[in-house]
PDB file of C-alpha atoms in Angstrom:
ATOM      1  CA  MET A   1      36.490  -9.695  92.014  1.00 48.00           C
ATOM      2  CA  LYS A   2      38.361 -12.975  90.933  1.00 57.00           C
ATOM      3  CA  VAL A   3      35.028 -14.861  90.936  1.00 60.00           C
ATOM      4  CA  SER A   4      33.259 -12.355  88.821  1.00 71.00           C
ATOM      5  CA  GLY A   5      36.146 -12.255  86.441  1.00 71.00           C
ATOM      6  CA  ARG A   6      35.864 -16.010  86.129  1.00 80.00           C
ATOM      7  CA  VAL A   7      32.043 -15.804  85.382  1.00 85.00           C
ATOM      8  CA  PHE A   8      32.624 -13.141  82.974  1.00 86.00           C
ATOM      9  CA  THR A   9      35.101 -15.284  81.032  1.00 85.00           C
ATOM     10  CA  ILE A  10      33.050 -18.369  81.308  1.00 87.00           C
ATOM     11  CA  GLY A  11      30.112 -16.255  79.746  1.00 91.00           C
ATOM     12  CA  LEU A  12      32.285 -15.279  77.102  1.00 90.00           C
ATOM     13  CA  VAL A  13      33.374 -18.559  76.158  1.00 89.00           C
ATOM     14  CA  ALA A  14      29.670 -19.909  76.092  1.00 92.00           C
ATOM     15  CA  SER A  15      28.731 -16.953  73.957  1.00 93.00           C
ATOM     16  CA  TRP A  16      31.647 -17.804  71.607  1.00 92.00           C
ATOM     17  CA  TYR A  17      30.500 -21.577  71.425  1.00 92.00           C
ATOM     18  CA  SER A  18      26.809 -20.765  71.034  1.00 94.00           C
ATOM     19  CA  SER A  19      27.271 -18.326  68.363  1.00 95.00           C
ATOM     20  CA  ASN A  20      29.853 -20.287  66.429  1.00 94.00           C
ATOM     21  CA  ILE A  21      28.155 -23.537  66.584  1.00 94.00           C
ATOM     22  CA  GLY A  22      24.804 -21.781  66.115  1.00 95.00           C
ATOM     23  CA  VAL A  23      25.856 -20.073  62.860  1.00 96.00           C
ATOM     24  CA  LEU A  24      27.409 -23.286  61.604  1.00 95.00           C
ATOM     25  CA  LEU A  25      24.152 -25.232  62.260  1.00 95.00           C
ATOM     26  CA  LEU A  26      22.017 -22.717  60.971  1.00 96.00           C
ATOM     27  CA  ASN A  27      23.845 -22.268  57.648  1.00 96.00           C
ATOM     28  CA  LYS A  28      23.527 -26.163  57.241  1.00 96.00           C
ATOM     29  CA  TYR A  29      19.829 -25.973  57.981  1.00 95.00           C
ATOM     30  CA  LEU A  30      19.101 -23.095  55.515  1.00 95.00           C
ATOM     31  CA  LEU A  31      21.412 -24.384  52.703  1.00 95.00           C
ATOM     32  CA  SER A  32      20.610 -28.203  52.956  1.00 92.00           C
ATOM     33  CA  ASN A  33      17.416 -28.957  54.968  1.00 88.00           C
ATOM     34  CA  TYR A  34      15.402 -25.652  54.508  1.00 90.00           C
ATOM     35  CA  GLY A  35      16.308 -25.567  50.504  1.00 83.00           C
ATOM     36  CA  PHE A  36      17.564 -21.916  50.493  1.00 93.00           C
ATOM     37  CA  LYS A  37      20.284 -22.897  47.968  1.00 92.00           C
ATOM     38  CA  TYR A  38      22.080 -19.601  47.662  1.00 96.00           C
ATOM     39  CA  PRO A  39      25.343 -19.861  49.438  1.00 97.00           C
ATOM     40  CA  ILE A  40      26.735 -16.584  47.847  1.00 97.00           C
ATOM     41  CA  PHE A  41      23.834 -14.587  48.882  1.00 97.00           C
ATOM     42  CA  LEU A  42      23.829 -15.927  52.533  1.00 97.00           C
ATOM     43  CA  THR A  43      27.515 -14.819  52.595  1.00 97.00           C
ATOM     44  CA  PHE A  44      26.470 -11.404  51.400  1.00 97.00           C
ATOM     45  CA  CYS A  45      23.762 -11.010  54.147  1.00 97.00           C
ATOM     46  CA  HIS A  46      26.719 -11.970  56.651  1.00 97.00           C
ATOM     47  CA  MET A  47      28.751  -9.428  55.465  1.00 97.00           C
ATOM     48  CA  MET A  48      26.146  -6.803  55.354  1.00 97.00           C
ATOM     49  CA  ALA A  49      25.621  -7.639  59.040  1.00 97.00           C
ATOM     50  CA  CYS A  50      29.264  -7.474  59.831  1.00 96.00           C
ATOM     51  CA  SER A  51      29.558  -4.057  58.119  1.00 96.00           C
ATOM     52  CA  LEU A  52      26.582  -2.458  60.136  1.00 96.00           C
ATOM     53  CA  LEU A  53      27.146  -4.077  63.461  1.00 96.00           C
ATOM     54  CA  SER A  54      31.021  -3.827  63.543  1.00 94.00           C
ATOM     55  CA  TYR A  55      30.643   0.007  62.607  1.00 93.00           C
ATOM     56  CA  ILE A  56      27.966   0.221  65.598  1.00 94.00           C
ATOM     57  CA  ALA A  57      30.382  -1.657  67.976  1.00 92.00           C
ATOM     58  CA  THR A  58      33.340   0.376  67.334  1.00 91.00           C
ATOM     59  CA  SER A  59      32.175   3.905  66.464  1.00 89.00           C
ATOM     60  CA  TRP A  60      29.008   4.119  68.903  1.00 91.00           C
ATOM     61  CA  LEU A  61      29.550   1.524  71.609  1.00 89.00           C
ATOM     62  CA  LYS A  62      33.391   1.740  71.724  1.00 88.00           C
ATOM     63  CA  ILE A  63      33.577  -1.891  72.437  1.00 86.00           C
ATOM     64  CA  VAL A  64      36.952  -1.688  70.549  1.00 84.00           C
ATOM     65  CA  PRO A  65      39.086   1.245  69.936  1.00 86.00           C
ATOM     66  CA  MET A  66      38.680   2.718  66.489  1.00 90.00           C
ATOM     67  CA  GLN A  67      41.730   2.312  64.249  1.00 91.00           C
ATOM     68  CA  SER A  68      41.850   4.187  60.922  1.00 91.00           C
ATOM     69  CA  VAL A  69      43.072   3.144  57.561  1.00 92.00           C
ATOM     70  CA  ARG A  70      46.205   5.247  56.926  1.00 89.00           C
ATOM     71  CA  SER A  71      46.865   4.979  53.261  1.00 91.00           C
ATOM     72  CA  ARG A  72      45.637   3.854  49.702  1.00 92.00           C
ATOM     73  CA  VAL A  73      48.197   1.246  49.802  1.00 93.00           C
ATOM     74  CA  GLN A  74      46.917  -0.203  53.242  1.00 93.00           C
ATOM     75  CA  PHE A  75      43.330  -0.052  51.927  1.00 94.00           C
ATOM     76  CA  LEU A  76      44.443  -2.231  48.793  1.00 95.00           C
ATOM     77  CA  LYS A  77      45.910  -4.871  51.239  1.00 94.00           C
ATOM     78  CA  ILE A  78      42.832  -4.958  53.048  1.00 95.00           C
ATOM     79  CA  SER A  79      40.702  -5.425  49.962  1.00 96.00           C
ATOM     80  CA  ALA A  80      43.010  -8.282  48.979  1.00 96.00           C
ATOM     81  CA  LEU A  81      42.476  -9.814  52.293  1.00 95.00           C
ATOM     82  CA  SER A  82      38.671  -9.338  51.966  1.00 96.00           C
ATOM     83  CA  LEU A  83      38.640 -11.203  48.493  1.00 96.00           C
ATOM     84  CA  VAL A  84      40.351 -14.210  50.114  1.00 96.00           C
ATOM     85  CA  PHE A  85      38.123 -14.020  53.181  1.00 95.00           C
ATOM     86  CA  CYS A  86      35.131 -13.961  50.581  1.00 95.00           C
ATOM     87  CA  SER A  87      36.470 -17.006  49.010  1.00 96.00           C
ATOM     88  CA  SER A  88      36.838 -18.939  52.209  1.00 97.00           C
ATOM     89  CA  VAL A  89      33.329 -18.161  53.488  1.00 96.00           C
ATOM     90  CA  VAL A  90      31.609 -18.709  50.170  1.00 97.00           C
ATOM     91  CA  SER A  91      33.202 -22.086  49.693  1.00 97.00           C
ATOM     92  CA  GLY A  92      32.457 -23.097  53.266  1.00 96.00           C
ATOM     93  CA  ASN A  93      28.743 -22.446  52.794  1.00 96.00           C
ATOM     94  CA  ILE A  94      28.787 -24.240  49.368  1.00 96.00           C
ATOM     95  CA  SER A  95      30.322 -27.323  51.059  1.00 96.00           C
ATOM     96  CA  LEU A  96      27.693 -27.209  53.769  1.00 95.00           C
ATOM     97  CA  ARG A  97      25.084 -27.852  51.049  1.00 94.00           C
ATOM     98  CA  TYR A  98      26.728 -31.265  50.252  1.00 95.00           C
ATOM     99  CA  LEU A  99      28.438 -32.299  53.340  1.00 95.00           C
ATOM    100  CA  PRO A 100      27.366 -33.151  56.963  1.00 94.00           C
ATOM    101  CA  VAL A 101      28.790 -30.591  59.686  1.00 93.00           C
ATOM    102  CA  SER A 102      30.696 -33.288  61.296  1.00 90.00           C
ATOM    103  CA  PHE A 103      32.758 -33.964  58.126  1.00 93.00           C
ATOM    104  CA  ASN A 104      32.970 -30.213  57.362  1.00 94.00           C
ATOM    105  CA  GLN A 105      34.572 -29.692  60.801  1.00 91.00           C
ATOM    106  CA  ALA A 106      37.004 -32.580  60.198  1.00 90.00           C
ATOM    107  CA  ILE A 107      38.179 -30.939  57.074  1.00 94.00           C
ATOM    108  CA  GLY A 108      38.321 -27.512  58.802  1.00 92.00           C
ATOM    109  CA  ALA A 109      40.773 -28.950  61.355  1.00 90.00           C
ATOM    110  CA  THR A 110      43.359 -29.282  58.708  1.00 92.00           C
ATOM    111  CA  THR A 111      43.992 -25.392  58.733  1.00 91.00           C
ATOM    112  CA  PRO A 112      47.218 -25.677  60.455  1.00 89.00           C
ATOM    113  CA  PHE A 113      48.626 -27.761  57.559  1.00 91.00           C
ATOM    114  CA  PHE A 114      47.654 -25.271  54.930  1.00 93.00           C
ATOM    115  CA  THR A 115      48.903 -22.554  57.229  1.00 90.00           C
ATOM    116  CA  ALA A 116      52.359 -24.217  57.410  1.00 89.00           C
ATOM    117  CA  VAL A 117      52.334 -24.879  53.687  1.00 90.00           C
ATOM    118  CA  PHE A 118      51.555 -21.058  52.889  1.00 92.00           C
ATOM    119  CA  ALA A 119      53.957 -19.662  55.293  1.00 89.00           C
ATOM    120  CA  TYR A 120      56.842 -21.614  53.780  1.00 90.00           C
ATOM    121  CA  MET A 121      55.869 -20.934  50.225  1.00 92.00           C
ATOM    122  CA  MET A 122      55.362 -17.104  50.616  1.00 90.00           C
ATOM    123  CA  THR A 123      57.994 -16.276  53.385  1.00 86.00           C
ATOM    124  CA  LEU A 124      60.384 -19.477  53.208  1.00 82.00           C
ATOM    125  CA  ARG A 125      60.026 -19.638  56.992  1.00 77.00           C
ATOM    126  CA  ARG A 126      60.578 -23.065  58.264  1.00 79.00           C
ATOM    127  CA  GLU A 127      59.154 -24.667  61.443  1.00 78.00           C
ATOM    128  CA  ALA A 128      61.116 -27.164  63.544  1.00 80.00           C
ATOM    129  CA  TRP A 129      60.998 -30.722  62.329  1.00 84.00           C
ATOM    130  CA  LEU A 130      58.671 -31.855  65.182  1.00 84.00           C
ATOM    131  CA  THR A 131      56.216 -29.384  64.084  1.00 84.00           C
ATOM    132  CA  TYR A 132      56.111 -30.855  60.619  1.00 86.00           C
ATOM    133  CA  VAL A 133      55.793 -34.375  62.036  1.00 89.00           C
ATOM    134  CA  ALA A 134      52.607 -33.185  63.967  1.00 86.00           C
ATOM    135  CA  LEU A 135      50.958 -32.404  60.686  1.00 89.00           C
ATOM    136  CA  VAL A 136      51.043 -36.034  59.222  1.00 92.00           C
ATOM    137  CA  PRO A 137      48.371 -37.354  61.660  1.00 92.00           C
ATOM    138  CA  VAL A 138      46.344 -34.167  60.893  1.00 90.00           C
ATOM    139  CA  VAL A 139      46.153 -34.985  57.115  1.00 91.00           C
ATOM    140  CA  THR A 140      46.062 -38.908  57.562  1.00 93.00           C
ATOM    141  CA  GLY A 141      43.017 -38.382  59.909  1.00 92.00           C
ATOM    142  CA  VAL A 142      41.346 -36.494  57.178  1.00 92.00           C
ATOM    143  CA  VAL A 143      42.158 -39.179  54.809  1.00 91.00           C
ATOM    144  CA  ILE A 144      40.734 -41.813  57.147  1.00 93.00           C
ATOM    145  CA  ALA A 145      37.588 -39.794  57.837  1.00 91.00           C
ATOM    146  CA  SER A 146      37.046 -39.240  53.943  1.00 90.00           C
ATOM    147  CA  GLY A 147      37.105 -42.888  53.379  1.00 88.00           C
ATOM    148  CA  GLY A 148      34.794 -43.677  56.217  1.00 88.00           C
ATOM    149  CA  GLU A 149      32.108 -40.814  55.465  1.00 91.00           C
ATOM    150  CA  PRO A 150      28.892 -42.315  54.509  1.00 92.00           C
ATOM    151  CA  SER A 151      27.754 -38.829  53.069  1.00 91.00           C
ATOM    152  CA  PHE A 152      31.072 -38.260  51.054  1.00 94.00           C
ATOM    153  CA  HIS A 153      30.451 -35.756  48.213  1.00 95.00           C
ATOM    154  CA  LEU A 154      33.314 -34.916  45.976  1.00 95.00           C
ATOM    155  CA  PHE A 155      32.315 -31.355  45.022  1.00 97.00           C
ATOM    156  CA  GLY A 156      31.499 -30.482  48.588  1.00 96.00           C
ATOM    157  CA  PHE A 157      34.646 -32.033  49.717  1.00 97.00           C
ATOM    158  CA  ILE A 158      36.678 -29.860  47.213  1.00 97.00           C
ATOM    159  CA  MET A 159      34.769 -26.804  48.170  1.00 97.00           C
ATOM    160  CA  CYS A 160      35.588 -27.538  52.071  1.00 97.00           C
ATOM    161  CA  ILE A 161      39.104 -28.024  51.214  1.00 97.00           C
ATOM    162  CA  GLY A 162      39.226 -24.752  49.200  1.00 97.00           C
ATOM    163  CA  ALA A 163      37.484 -22.950  52.223  1.00 97.00           C
ATOM    164  CA  THR A 164      40.012 -24.303  54.686  1.00 96.00           C
ATOM    165  CA  ALA A 165      43.011 -23.265  52.425  1.00 96.00           C
ATOM    166  CA  ALA A 166      41.702 -19.800  51.741  1.00 96.00           C
ATOM    167  CA  ARG A 167      41.271 -19.430  55.541  1.00 94.00           C
ATOM    168  CA  ALA A 168      44.887 -20.374  56.204  1.00 93.00           C
ATOM    169  CA  LEU A 169      46.032 -18.226  53.317  1.00 95.00           C
ATOM    170  CA  LYS A 170      44.187 -15.188  54.862  1.00 93.00           C
ATOM    171  CA  SER A 171      45.931 -15.624  58.322  1.00 90.00           C
ATOM    172  CA  VAL A 172      49.368 -15.779  56.420  1.00 92.00           C
ATOM    173  CA  LEU A 173      48.622 -12.854  54.078  1.00 93.00           C
ATOM    174  CA  GLN A 174      47.547 -10.694  57.083  1.00 91.00           C
ATOM    175  CA  GLY A 175      50.715 -11.426  58.840  1.00 89.00           C
ATOM    176  CA  ILE A 176      52.589 -10.256  55.698  1.00 88.00           C
ATOM    177  CA  LEU A 177      50.591  -7.440  54.414  1.00 88.00           C
ATOM    178  CA  LEU A 178      49.791  -5.844  57.741  1.00 88.00           C
ATOM    179  CA  SER A 179      53.028  -6.562  59.358  1.00 83.00           C
ATOM    180  CA  SER A 180      54.361  -2.963  59.961  1.00 83.00           C
ATOM    181  CA  GLU A 181      53.507  -1.405  63.246  1.00 80.00           C
ATOM    182  CA  GLY A 182      51.612   1.429  61.576  1.00 81.00           C
ATOM    183  CA  GLU A 183      49.349  -0.936  59.590  1.00 87.00           C
ATOM    184  CA  LYS A 184      48.414  -3.519  62.260  1.00 87.00           C
ATOM    185  CA  LEU A 185      44.878  -3.675  62.835  1.00 90.00           C
ATOM    186  CA  ASN A 186      42.956  -5.760  65.570  1.00 89.00           C
ATOM    187  CA  SER A 187      40.496  -8.228  64.206  1.00 89.00           C
ATOM    188  CA  MET A 188      37.281  -6.288  64.691  1.00 91.00           C
ATOM    189  CA  ASN A 189      38.789  -3.059  63.011  1.00 94.00           C
ATOM    190  CA  LEU A 190      40.088  -5.303  60.209  1.00 94.00           C
ATOM    191  CA  LEU A 191      36.410  -6.837  59.776  1.00 95.00           C
ATOM    192  CA  MET A 192      35.005  -3.400  59.807  1.00 95.00           C
ATOM    193  CA  TYR A 193      37.057  -2.472  56.897  1.00 96.00           C
ATOM    194  CA  MET A 194      36.929  -5.851  55.045  1.00 96.00           C
ATOM    195  CA  ALA A 195      33.005  -6.529  55.324  1.00 96.00           C
ATOM    196  CA  PRO A 196      32.000  -3.496  53.102  1.00 97.00           C
ATOM    197  CA  VAL A 197      34.520  -4.437  50.551  1.00 97.00           C
ATOM    198  CA  ALA A 198      33.049  -8.159  50.613  1.00 97.00           C
ATOM    199  CA  VAL A 199      29.580  -6.624  50.192  1.00 97.00           C
ATOM    200  CA  VAL A 200      30.562  -4.830  47.042  1.00 97.00           C
ATOM    201  CA  LEU A 201      32.447  -8.095  45.639  1.00 96.00           C
ATOM    202  CA  LEU A 202      29.438 -10.525  46.727  1.00 97.00           C
ATOM    203  CA  LEU A 203      26.354  -8.690  45.508  1.00 96.00           C
ATOM    204  CA  PRO A 204      27.116  -8.759  41.810  1.00 96.00           C
ATOM    205  CA  ALA A 205      28.611 -12.211  42.225  1.00 96.00           C
ATOM    206  CA  ALA A 206      25.094 -13.396  43.880  1.00 96.00           C
ATOM    207  CA  LEU A 207      23.069 -11.505  40.982  1.00 94.00           C
ATOM    208  CA  LEU A 208      25.121 -13.094  38.279  1.00 95.00           C
ATOM    209  CA  MET A 209      25.614 -16.643  39.586  1.00 95.00           C
ATOM    210  CA  GLU A 210      22.315 -17.030  41.631  1.00 96.00           C
ATOM    211  CA  LYS A 211      20.141 -15.212  39.086  1.00 89.00           C
ATOM    212  CA  ASP A 212      16.723 -15.961  40.762  1.00 92.00           C
ATOM    213  CA  VAL A 213      17.941 -15.441  44.416  1.00 94.00           C
ATOM    214  CA  ILE A 214      15.800 -12.090  44.932  1.00 93.00           C
ATOM    215  CA  ALA A 215      12.593 -13.677  43.359  1.00 93.00           C
ATOM    216  CA  MET A 216      12.927 -16.854  45.258  1.00 93.00           C
ATOM    217  CA  THR A 217      13.629 -15.147  48.589  1.00 94.00           C
ATOM    218  CA  ILE A 218      10.552 -13.020  48.092  1.00 93.00           C
ATOM    219  CA  ALA A 219       8.486 -16.048  47.099  1.00 92.00           C
ATOM    220  CA  LEU A 220       9.721 -17.941  50.014  1.00 91.00           C
ATOM    221  CA  ALA A 221       8.896 -15.207  52.424  1.00 92.00           C
ATOM    222  CA  ARG A 222       5.270 -15.106  51.253  1.00 93.00           C
ATOM    223  CA  ASP A 223       4.860 -18.655  51.896  1.00 92.00           C
ATOM    224  CA  ASP A 224       7.056 -18.780  55.178  1.00 91.00           C
ATOM    225  CA  VAL A 225       8.049 -15.336  56.816  1.00 93.00           C
ATOM    226  CA  ARG A 226      10.456 -17.188  59.102  1.00 93.00           C
ATOM    227  CA  ILE A 227      13.063 -17.182  56.261  1.00 94.00           C
ATOM    228  CA  LEU A 228      13.373 -13.591  56.771  1.00 95.00           C
ATOM    229  CA  TRP A 229      14.055 -13.905  60.427  1.00 96.00           C
ATOM    230  CA  TYR A 230      16.284 -16.969  59.966  1.00 96.00           C
ATOM    231  CA  LEU A 231      18.462 -14.728  57.615  1.00 97.00           C
ATOM    232  CA  ILE A 232      18.535 -11.884  59.983  1.00 97.00           C
ATOM    233  CA  PHE A 233      19.334 -13.872  63.074  1.00 97.00           C
ATOM    234  CA  ASN A 234      21.904 -15.954  60.973  1.00 97.00           C
ATOM    235  CA  SER A 235      23.617 -12.739  59.653  1.00 97.00           C
ATOM    236  CA  ALA A 236      23.847 -11.331  63.280  1.00 97.00           C
ATOM    237  CA  LEU A 237      25.129 -14.661  64.544  1.00 96.00           C
ATOM    238  CA  ALA A 238      28.001 -14.367  61.872  1.00 96.00           C
ATOM    239  CA  TYR A 239      29.208 -11.074  63.511  1.00 96.00           C
ATOM    240  CA  PHE A 240      28.867 -12.165  66.925  1.00 95.00           C
ATOM    241  CA  VAL A 241      31.237 -15.210  66.042  1.00 94.00           C
ATOM    242  CA  ASN A 242      34.034 -12.715  65.325  1.00 91.00           C
ATOM    243  CA  LEU A 243      33.285 -10.341  68.179  1.00 92.00           C
ATOM    244  CA  THR A 244      33.152 -13.229  70.903  1.00 91.00           C
ATOM    245  CA  ASN A 245      36.455 -14.541  69.322  1.00 88.00           C
ATOM    246  CA  PHE A 246      38.086 -11.317  69.667  1.00 88.00           C
ATOM    247  CA  LEU A 247      36.754 -10.867  73.313  1.00 88.00           C
ATOM    248  CA  VAL A 248      37.885 -14.529  74.165  1.00 87.00           C
ATOM    249  CA  THR A 249      41.319 -13.971  72.632  1.00 82.00           C
ATOM    250  CA  LYS A 250      41.466 -10.653  74.581  1.00 83.00           C
ATOM    251  CA  HIS A 251      40.560 -12.242  77.990  1.00 82.00           C
ATOM    252  CA  THR A 252      42.286 -15.494  77.843  1.00 78.00           C
ATOM    253  CA  SER A 253      45.817 -16.910  76.958  1.00 66.00           C
ATOM    254  CA  ALA A 254      46.797 -18.297  73.439  1.00 61.00           C
ATOM    255  CA  LEU A 255      47.198 -21.718  74.867  1.00 61.00           C
ATOM    256  CA  THR A 256      43.586 -21.617  76.591  1.00 70.00           C
ATOM    257  CA  LEU A 257      42.113 -20.273  73.229  1.00 71.00           C
ATOM    258  CA  GLN A 258      43.831 -23.208  71.282  1.00 69.00           C
ATOM    259  CA  VAL A 259      42.444 -25.706  73.678  1.00 72.00           C
ATOM    260  CA  LEU A 260      38.956 -24.162  73.650  1.00 79.00           C
ATOM    261  CA  GLY A 261      39.044 -24.055  69.693  1.00 79.00           C
ATOM    262  CA  ASN A 262      39.935 -27.891  69.501  1.00 75.00           C
ATOM    263  CA  ALA A 263      37.136 -28.604  71.904  1.00 81.00           C
ATOM    264  CA  LYS A 264      34.600 -26.383  69.966  1.00 85.00           C
ATOM    265  CA  GLY A 265      35.053 -28.298  66.799  1.00 86.00           C
ATOM    266  CA  ALA A 266      34.398 -31.563  68.685  1.00 85.00           C
ATOM    267  CA  VAL A 267      31.356 -29.992  70.375  1.00 88.00           C
ATOM    268  CA  ALA A 268      29.971 -28.878  66.898  1.00 90.00           C
ATOM    269  CA  VAL A 269      30.335 -32.417  65.721  1.00 88.00           C
ATOM    270  CA  VAL A 270      28.402 -34.115  68.507  1.00 89.00           C
ATOM    271  CA  VAL A 271      25.680 -31.382  68.271  1.00 90.00           C
ATOM    272  CA  SER A 272      25.186 -31.606  64.560  1.00 91.00           C
ATOM    273  CA  ILE A 273      24.802 -35.424  64.638  1.00 90.00           C
ATOM    274  CA  LEU A 274      22.314 -35.058  67.448  1.00 90.00           C
ATOM    275  CA  ILE A 275      20.303 -32.586  65.482  1.00 91.00           C
ATOM    276  CA  PHE A 276      20.579 -33.691  61.874  1.00 89.00           C
ATOM    277  CA  LYS A 277      21.193 -37.328  62.709  1.00 88.00           C
ATOM    278  CA  ASN A 278      23.539 -37.751  59.764  1.00 88.00           C
ATOM    279  CA  PRO A 279      25.104 -41.083  59.581  1.00 88.00           C
ATOM    280  CA  VAL A 280      28.528 -41.578  60.891  1.00 87.00           C
ATOM    281  CA  SER A 281      30.805 -44.494  60.741  1.00 90.00           C
ATOM    282  CA  VAL A 282      33.410 -45.708  63.257  1.00 90.00           C
ATOM    283  CA  THR A 283      36.215 -45.057  60.760  1.00 92.00           C
ATOM    284  CA  GLY A 284      35.111 -41.594  60.117  1.00 90.00           C
ATOM    285  CA  MET A 285      35.042 -40.626  63.891  1.00 91.00           C
ATOM    286  CA  LEU A 286      38.461 -42.334  64.283  1.00 93.00           C
ATOM    287  CA  GLY A 287      39.834 -40.188  61.622  1.00 92.00           C
ATOM    288  CA  TYR A 288      38.396 -37.137  63.016  1.00 91.00           C
ATOM    289  CA  ALA A 289      39.774 -37.928  66.502  1.00 90.00           C
ATOM    290  CA  LEU A 290      43.295 -38.526  64.822  1.00 92.00           C
ATOM    291  CA  THR A 291      43.025 -35.064  63.156  1.00 90.00           C
ATOM    292  CA  VAL A 292      42.173 -33.328  66.452  1.00 88.00           C
ATOM    293  CA  MET A 293      45.060 -35.206  68.183  1.00 90.00           C
ATOM    294  CA  GLY A 294      47.415 -33.975  65.480  1.00 89.00           C
ATOM    295  CA  VAL A 295      46.189 -30.517  65.929  1.00 87.00           C
ATOM    296  CA  VAL A 296      46.784 -30.560  69.708  1.00 84.00           C
ATOM    297  CA  PHE A 297      50.249 -32.191  69.069  1.00 86.00           C
ATOM    298  CA  TYR A 298      51.099 -29.459  66.325  1.00 85.00           C
ATOM    299  CA  GLY A 299      50.150 -26.713  68.822  1.00 81.00           C
ATOM    300  CA  GLU A 300      52.428 -28.083  71.608  1.00 81.00           C
ATOM    301  CA  ALA A 301      55.114 -28.332  68.912  1.00 82.00           C
ATOM    302  CA  LYS A 302      54.740 -24.879  67.949  1.00 78.00           C
ATOM    303  CA  LYS A 303      54.860 -23.584  71.560  1.00 77.00           C
ATOM    304  CA  ARG A 304      57.998 -25.639  72.331  1.00 78.00           C
ATOM    305  CA  SER A 305      59.774 -24.260  69.108  1.00 74.00           C
ATOM    306  CA  LYS A 306      58.999 -20.639  70.304  1.00 69.00           C
ATOM    307  CA  THR A 307      60.274 -21.316  73.907  1.00 66.00           C
ATOM    308  CA  SER A 308      63.554 -23.194  72.765  1.00 61.00           C
TER     309      SER A 308
END
């Protein structure tokens, strides 16, 4: 039983890595290499898939127990989270048009910094001094990586910082808005309710800001039908990122998840460089390594502050 359980957990982790890195690389390929320059519409496709597949997984397959929305106020809170979530995903996809995946991941590793800032600003919750010290190499590493990045693009950098900040803001807001026992939702139920709201927000945004997206997608499909399969597969992967993340969280400890998450970013960097062959510098890689070390140090500091 222990062996089969271990194999199951390894399979979950492998699925989590594959879907997470896969959707990141496919997003980069579509938006940068393939020439599908519609990040808002791509995010809309992701949210459509998340709406459909999360409903099937929860209502039909019973992968996770169904949790209902209990009040209009709770729904409004979920809608606010969905707006921040949309901002994060759209900004992240826009940044992939301009930045290599390796640099994108380096910036994304600064999420703990923004989480600590927003937590203090919105709840006045202070961490132990060692926790704040750990954030210094996190930020310093990105500064060094930015200076040594051969493919640095200012607009892409701003979008990536915005995506990282929005991701941190969502986690802090989620803790504040859905903090009462009756309002707490697991990540898969929250996604099931957030995704349709995101679809409603993203469709008019895509049609207004990416006016030729429908015509261009049809034209691309006529020339190369694979674009439709890319979009379908990519959108399904976007859902499985969330599903496997939930299952890995459920079947491993918080510490294991943190270690796996840090390693996942490093694996994504190596794989993206091998596939896209984007130029990297020693300075950039040292900066990224410093950021990852800072994130590991931050996790250890947080763990010590909770046990002390």
